[in-house]
XYZ file of C-alpha atoms in Angstrom:
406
model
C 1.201 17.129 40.525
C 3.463 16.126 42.745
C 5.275 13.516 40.827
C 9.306 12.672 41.176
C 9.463 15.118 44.121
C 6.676 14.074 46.462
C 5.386 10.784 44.565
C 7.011 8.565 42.226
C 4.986 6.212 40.198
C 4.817 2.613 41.279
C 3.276 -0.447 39.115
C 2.749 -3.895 40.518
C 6.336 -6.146 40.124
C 4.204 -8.306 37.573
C 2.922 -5.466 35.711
C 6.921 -3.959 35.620
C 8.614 -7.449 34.398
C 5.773 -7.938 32.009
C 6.047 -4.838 30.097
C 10.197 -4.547 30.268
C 12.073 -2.303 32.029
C 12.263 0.232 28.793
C 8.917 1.641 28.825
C 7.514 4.843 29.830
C 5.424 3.582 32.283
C 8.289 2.026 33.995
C 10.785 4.496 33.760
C 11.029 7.722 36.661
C 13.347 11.456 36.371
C 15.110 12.750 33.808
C 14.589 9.024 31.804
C 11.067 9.791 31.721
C 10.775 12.605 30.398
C 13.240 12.141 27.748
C 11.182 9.120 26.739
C 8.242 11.319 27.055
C 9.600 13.748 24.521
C 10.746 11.134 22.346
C 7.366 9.283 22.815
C 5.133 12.222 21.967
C 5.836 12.828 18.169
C 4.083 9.715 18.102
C 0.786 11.602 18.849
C 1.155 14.974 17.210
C -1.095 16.311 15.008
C 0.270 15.841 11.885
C 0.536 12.096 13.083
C -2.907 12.005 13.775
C -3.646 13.747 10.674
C -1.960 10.871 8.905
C -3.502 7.705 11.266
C -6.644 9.217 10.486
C -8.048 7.336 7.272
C -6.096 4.090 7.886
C -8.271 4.694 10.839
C -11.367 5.305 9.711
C -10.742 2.131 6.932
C -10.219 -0.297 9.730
C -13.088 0.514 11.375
C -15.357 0.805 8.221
C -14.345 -2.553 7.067
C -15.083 -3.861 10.685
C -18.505 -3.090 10.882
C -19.009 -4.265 7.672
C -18.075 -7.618 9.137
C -20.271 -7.183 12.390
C -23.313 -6.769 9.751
C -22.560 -9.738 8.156
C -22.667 -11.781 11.070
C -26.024 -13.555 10.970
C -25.981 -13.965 14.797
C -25.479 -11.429 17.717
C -21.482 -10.648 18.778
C -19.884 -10.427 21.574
C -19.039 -6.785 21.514
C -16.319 -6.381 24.234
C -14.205 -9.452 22.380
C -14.635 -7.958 19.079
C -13.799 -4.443 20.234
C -10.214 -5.789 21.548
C -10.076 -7.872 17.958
C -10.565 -4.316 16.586
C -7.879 -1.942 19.158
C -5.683 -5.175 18.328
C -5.827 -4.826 14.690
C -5.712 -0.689 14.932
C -2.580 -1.020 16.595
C -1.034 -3.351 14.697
C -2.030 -2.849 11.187
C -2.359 0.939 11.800
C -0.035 2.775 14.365
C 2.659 -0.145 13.761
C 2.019 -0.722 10.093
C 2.781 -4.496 10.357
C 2.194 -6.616 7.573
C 1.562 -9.349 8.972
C -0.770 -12.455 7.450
C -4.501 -12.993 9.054
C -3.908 -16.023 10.239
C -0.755 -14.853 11.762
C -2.409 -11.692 13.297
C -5.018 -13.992 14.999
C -2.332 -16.332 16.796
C -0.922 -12.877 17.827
C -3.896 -11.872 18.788
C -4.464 -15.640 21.416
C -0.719 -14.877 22.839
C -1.623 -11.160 23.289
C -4.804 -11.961 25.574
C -3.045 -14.463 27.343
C -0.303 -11.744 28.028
C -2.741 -9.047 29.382
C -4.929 -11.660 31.459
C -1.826 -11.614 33.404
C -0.291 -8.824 33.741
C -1.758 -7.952 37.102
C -1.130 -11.300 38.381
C 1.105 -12.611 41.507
C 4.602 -12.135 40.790
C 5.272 -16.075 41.670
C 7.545 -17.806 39.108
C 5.655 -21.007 39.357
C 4.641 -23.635 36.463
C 0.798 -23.195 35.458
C 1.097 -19.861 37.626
C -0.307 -16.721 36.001
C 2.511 -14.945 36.002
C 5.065 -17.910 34.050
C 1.950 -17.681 31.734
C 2.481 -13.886 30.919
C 6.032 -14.113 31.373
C 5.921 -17.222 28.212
C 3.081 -14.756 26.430
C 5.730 -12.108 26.371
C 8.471 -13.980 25.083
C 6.296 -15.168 21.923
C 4.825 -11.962 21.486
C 8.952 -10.223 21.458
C 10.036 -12.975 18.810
C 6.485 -12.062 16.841
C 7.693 -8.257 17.152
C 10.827 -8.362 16.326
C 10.737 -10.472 13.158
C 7.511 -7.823 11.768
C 10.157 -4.951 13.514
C 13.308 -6.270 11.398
C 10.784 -7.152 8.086
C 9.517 -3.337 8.327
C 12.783 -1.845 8.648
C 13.868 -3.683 5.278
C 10.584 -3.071 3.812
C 10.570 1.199 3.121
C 8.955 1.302 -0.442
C 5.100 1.585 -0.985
C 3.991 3.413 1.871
C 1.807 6.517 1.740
C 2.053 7.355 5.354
C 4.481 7.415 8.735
C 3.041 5.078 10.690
C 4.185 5.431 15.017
C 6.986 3.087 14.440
C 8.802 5.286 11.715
C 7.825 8.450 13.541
C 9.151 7.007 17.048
C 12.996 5.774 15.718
C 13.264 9.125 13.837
C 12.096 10.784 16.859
C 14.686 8.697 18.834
C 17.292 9.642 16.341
C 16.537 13.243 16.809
C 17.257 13.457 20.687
C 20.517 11.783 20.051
C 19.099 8.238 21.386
C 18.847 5.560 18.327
C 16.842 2.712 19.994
C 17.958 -0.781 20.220
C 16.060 -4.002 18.925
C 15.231 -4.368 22.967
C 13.800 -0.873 23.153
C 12.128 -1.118 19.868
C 10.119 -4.074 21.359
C 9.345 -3.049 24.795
C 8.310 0.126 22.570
C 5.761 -1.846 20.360
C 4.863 -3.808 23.361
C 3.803 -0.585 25.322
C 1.730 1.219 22.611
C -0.425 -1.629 21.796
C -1.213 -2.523 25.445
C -1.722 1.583 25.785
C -3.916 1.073 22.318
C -5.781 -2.210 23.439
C -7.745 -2.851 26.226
C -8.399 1.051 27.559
C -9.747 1.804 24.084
C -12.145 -1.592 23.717
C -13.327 -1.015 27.242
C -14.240 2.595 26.280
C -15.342 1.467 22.450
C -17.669 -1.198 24.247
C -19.175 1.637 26.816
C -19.902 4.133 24.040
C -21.921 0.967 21.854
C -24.278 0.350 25.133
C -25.053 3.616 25.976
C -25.584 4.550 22.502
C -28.178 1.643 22.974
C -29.900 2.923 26.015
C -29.976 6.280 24.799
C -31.678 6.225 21.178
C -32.279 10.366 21.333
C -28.230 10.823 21.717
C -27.970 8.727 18.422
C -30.263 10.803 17.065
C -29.111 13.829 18.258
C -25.794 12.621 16.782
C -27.080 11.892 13.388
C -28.828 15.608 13.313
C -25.202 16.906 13.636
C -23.760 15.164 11.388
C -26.351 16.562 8.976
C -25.791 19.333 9.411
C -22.090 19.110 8.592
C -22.841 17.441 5.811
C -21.258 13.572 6.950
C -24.733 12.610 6.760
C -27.138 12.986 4.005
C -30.756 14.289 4.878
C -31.643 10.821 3.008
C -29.731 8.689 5.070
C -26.555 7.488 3.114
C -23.007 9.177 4.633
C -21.363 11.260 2.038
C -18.173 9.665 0.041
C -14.694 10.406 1.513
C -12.693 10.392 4.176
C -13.210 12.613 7.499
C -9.991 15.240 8.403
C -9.152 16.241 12.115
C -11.152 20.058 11.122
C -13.920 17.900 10.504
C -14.269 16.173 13.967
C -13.262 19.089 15.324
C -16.119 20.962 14.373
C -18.665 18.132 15.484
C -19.278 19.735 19.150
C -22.155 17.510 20.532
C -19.679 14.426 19.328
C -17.021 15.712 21.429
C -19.598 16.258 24.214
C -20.838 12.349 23.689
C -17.124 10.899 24.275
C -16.461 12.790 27.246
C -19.936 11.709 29.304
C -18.701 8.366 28.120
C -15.203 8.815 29.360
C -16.772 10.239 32.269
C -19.143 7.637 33.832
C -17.225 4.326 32.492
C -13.539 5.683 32.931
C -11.693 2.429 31.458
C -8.867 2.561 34.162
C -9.595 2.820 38.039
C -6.480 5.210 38.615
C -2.898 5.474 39.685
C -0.778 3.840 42.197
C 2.279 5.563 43.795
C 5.113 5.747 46.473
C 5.459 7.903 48.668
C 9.070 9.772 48.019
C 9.015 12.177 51.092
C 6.365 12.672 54.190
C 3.535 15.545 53.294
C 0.215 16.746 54.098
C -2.731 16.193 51.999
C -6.046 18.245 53.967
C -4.232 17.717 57.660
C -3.479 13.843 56.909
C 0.053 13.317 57.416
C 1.045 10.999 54.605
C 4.223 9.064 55.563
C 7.544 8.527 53.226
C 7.385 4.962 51.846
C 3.588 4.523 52.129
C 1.795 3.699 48.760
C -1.070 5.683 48.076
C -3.915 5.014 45.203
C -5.488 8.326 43.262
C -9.030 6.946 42.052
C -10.724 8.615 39.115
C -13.770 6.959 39.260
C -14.359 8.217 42.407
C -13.362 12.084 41.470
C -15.725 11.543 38.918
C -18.503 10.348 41.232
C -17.841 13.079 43.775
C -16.855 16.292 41.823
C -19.403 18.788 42.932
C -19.029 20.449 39.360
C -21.029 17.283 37.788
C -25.143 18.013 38.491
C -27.236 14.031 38.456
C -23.471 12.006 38.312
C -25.804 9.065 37.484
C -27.234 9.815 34.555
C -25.983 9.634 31.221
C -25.908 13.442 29.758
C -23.295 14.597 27.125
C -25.334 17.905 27.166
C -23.207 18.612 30.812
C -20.193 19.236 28.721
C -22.441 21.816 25.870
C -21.455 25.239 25.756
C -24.443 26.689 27.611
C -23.270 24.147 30.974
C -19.890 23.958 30.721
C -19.889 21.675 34.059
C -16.147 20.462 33.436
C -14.622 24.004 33.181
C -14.834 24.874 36.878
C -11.417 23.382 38.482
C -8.466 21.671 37.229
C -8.845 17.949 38.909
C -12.940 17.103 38.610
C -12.491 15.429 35.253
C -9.461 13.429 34.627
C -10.694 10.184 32.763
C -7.261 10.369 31.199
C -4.895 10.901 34.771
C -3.237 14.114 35.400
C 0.483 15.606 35.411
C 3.711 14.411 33.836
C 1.863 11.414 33.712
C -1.316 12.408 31.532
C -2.164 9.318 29.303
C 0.325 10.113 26.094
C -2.134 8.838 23.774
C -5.296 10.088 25.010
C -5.810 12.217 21.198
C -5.614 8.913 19.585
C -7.998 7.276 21.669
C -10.823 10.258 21.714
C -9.850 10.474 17.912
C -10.719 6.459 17.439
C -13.888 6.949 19.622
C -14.914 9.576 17.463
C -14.420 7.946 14.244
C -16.080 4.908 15.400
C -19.398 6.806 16.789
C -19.773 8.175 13.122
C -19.535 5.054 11.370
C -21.936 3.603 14.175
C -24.403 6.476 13.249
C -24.123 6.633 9.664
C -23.338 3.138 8.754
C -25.328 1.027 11.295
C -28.360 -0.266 13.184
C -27.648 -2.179 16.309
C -29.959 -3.761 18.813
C -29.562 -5.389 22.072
C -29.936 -9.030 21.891
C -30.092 -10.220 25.313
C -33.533 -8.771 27.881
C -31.192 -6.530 29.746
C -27.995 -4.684 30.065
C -25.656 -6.936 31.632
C -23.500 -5.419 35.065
C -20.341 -3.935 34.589
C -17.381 -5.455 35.967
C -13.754 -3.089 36.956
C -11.304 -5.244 36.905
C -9.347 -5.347 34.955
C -10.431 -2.696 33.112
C -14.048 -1.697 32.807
C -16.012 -3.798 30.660
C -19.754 -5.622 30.976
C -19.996 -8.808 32.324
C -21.168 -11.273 29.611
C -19.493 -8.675 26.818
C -22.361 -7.248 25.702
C -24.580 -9.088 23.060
C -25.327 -7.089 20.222
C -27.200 -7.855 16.210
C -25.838 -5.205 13.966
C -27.117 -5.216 10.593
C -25.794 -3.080 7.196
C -27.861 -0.085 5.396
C -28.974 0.597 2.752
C -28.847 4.486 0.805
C -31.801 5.055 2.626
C -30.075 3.726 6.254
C -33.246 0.657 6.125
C -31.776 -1.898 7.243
C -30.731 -5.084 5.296
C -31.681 -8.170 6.909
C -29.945 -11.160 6.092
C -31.648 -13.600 3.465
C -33.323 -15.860 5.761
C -34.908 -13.031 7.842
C -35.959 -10.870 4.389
C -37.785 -14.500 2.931
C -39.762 -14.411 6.782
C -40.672 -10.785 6.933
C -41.910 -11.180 3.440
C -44.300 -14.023 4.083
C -45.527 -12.159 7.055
């Protein structure tokens, strides 16, 4: 809370040249929260309202795929192919060709692998690496940017590039070509790995924990997504919808509470002050970790154990203090998109129940890795098959012929 007055936010130098000098993350004061209000139309309600079936498309028509896949995927890689594409095709509302999108895709990877690197300006260093990465990936922008802006008829929605220049244009602050890119660049690296890290957490303990999927599938029965036969109803789902689907809500916050994609937040100290008789000196830099709040918050009863029913109304075990759950940070600097990325989760944990069967198709689990965001080691191996109207699954030819001459 004490942010611009006691604290200022700091990012490592790599992290600052990488993503430009224009973005909210890098910017401090007044500019901040000017960008802040500028940035924020981008996740309103009636924006949300209007990402919500492009949404809910996207992720439809990527399961499909998954099903189709006659081997096990990789579900950590495919879940950044997906964020990728949601942020692209969907908040951005690029057109731009497949193969196109997937060379996009290579440069973006490269671009994040390093954006925690050593700020040495060395050839074959990380950092020249994600410094080259963000040069292709600007050019990439700005021609889709300038192609977009010439492009207005045909569109049924405002996608968060037409909502953020009129937003701009409202506070008095048209955007350049510069800002528009360091812009673009910031909400897909906000959309990307955060959301496949917490996409990828929500598949595997979905796995371990069968009776939650159940448990899921019962509510959304009872709302009538689901039909008592099996097959999901026709249409598209409305923000009233998910709103109503409590024990879904509970589900993505015990997810976002054990396997909290981001560590936490590094700052500067702006003045010396006391935090509980330490005396913590002007200039010092000083960490918040919310995996470790998490971990320690005596409001959360078993913190090892997977149980969305903490967060039912008859426990209630995150209402008791401000700072025990904060998978999302805290203060002026609260995660600006974290409705878009609990609405994604959402959307994607009722296609998963209604649309799918997955299995695990390794022995074990595999260990979970931190850095640099959280994510399992080998990816996480997954066989995902399609349903049919009765949710049996469909095995691919090969397997049907077998199970038919056993």
């Amino acid at each position: 809370m004490g942010e611009h007055h006691l604290v200022s936010t700091e990012w490592p130098r790599s992290t600052r040249m990488l993503l430009g000098p224009n973005t909210v993350a890098n910017s401090i004061g007044d500019i901040h929260r000017n960008k802040r209000k500028v940035f924020s139309k981008i996740f309103s309600h009636e924006a949300l309202e209007s990402y919500l079936p492009k949404i809910q498309l996207v992720i439809q028509d990527t399961l499909r795929a998954w099903s189709s896949y006659p081997e096990a995927i990789n579900v950590y890689q495919e879940a950044q192919k997906l964020t990728f594409r949601m942020a692209i095709r969907v908040l951005l509302g690029f057109s731009i060709p497949e193969e196109d999108l997937g060379h996009l895709f290579e440069v973006y990877q490269q671009f994040v692998e390093n954006v925690f690197s050593l700020p040495v300006d060395l050839p074959f260093s990380g950092y020249r690496r994600g410094i080259q990465a963000r040069q292709t990936l600007q050019k990439g922008l700005e021609k889709a940017i300038r192609e977009k802006l010439q492009c207005t008829q045909g569109k049924d929605y405002s996608d968060a590039l037409d909502i953020l220049i009129e937003s701009s244009k409202e506070h008095g602050e048209e955007m350049t070509m510069q800002e528009l890119k360091d812009g673009t660049l910031e909400l897909i690296f906000a959309a990307y790995a955060t959301t496949a890290s917490a996409s990828t957490s929500l598949i595997m303990q979905l796995l371990k924990h069968p009776a939650v999927l159940e448990k899921l599938r019962e509510e959304l029965r009872a709302q009538g997504i689901l039909h008592s036969g099996g097959c999901p109803c026709e249409g598209t789902l409305r923000l009233s919808t998910l709103s109503g689907l409590h024990y879904l809500d509970c589900v993505i916050k015990e997810v976002m509470r054990l396997f909290t994609p981001v560590s936490g937040g590094y700052r500067t100290v702006l003045q010396t002050f006391e935090l509980d008789g330490f005396q913590i000196p002007k200039g010092w830099s000083v960490m918040y970790s919310i995996r470790d709040t998490h971990d320690t918050a005596p409001v959360f009863k078993d913190v090892n154990v997977f149980d969305p029913d903490r967060f039912g109304q008859a426990r209630s075990e995150d209402k008791d203090g401000r700072f025990h759950y904060l998978p999302f940070g805290g203060g002026v600097r609260t995660c600006l998109g974290k409705h878009l990325a609990k609405l994604f989760l959402k959307v994607l944990a009722v296609e998963l129940a209604s649309t799918s069967r997955f299995e695990l198709a390794t022995r074990t689990f595999p260990r979970i890795t931190l850095v640099p965001v959280l994510h399992p080691v080998d990816g996480l191996s997954v066989k995902f098959f399609g349903l049919d109207s009765n949710q049996n699954k469909i095995l691919p030819e090969t397997e049907a012929m077998l199970s038919a001459t056993v």
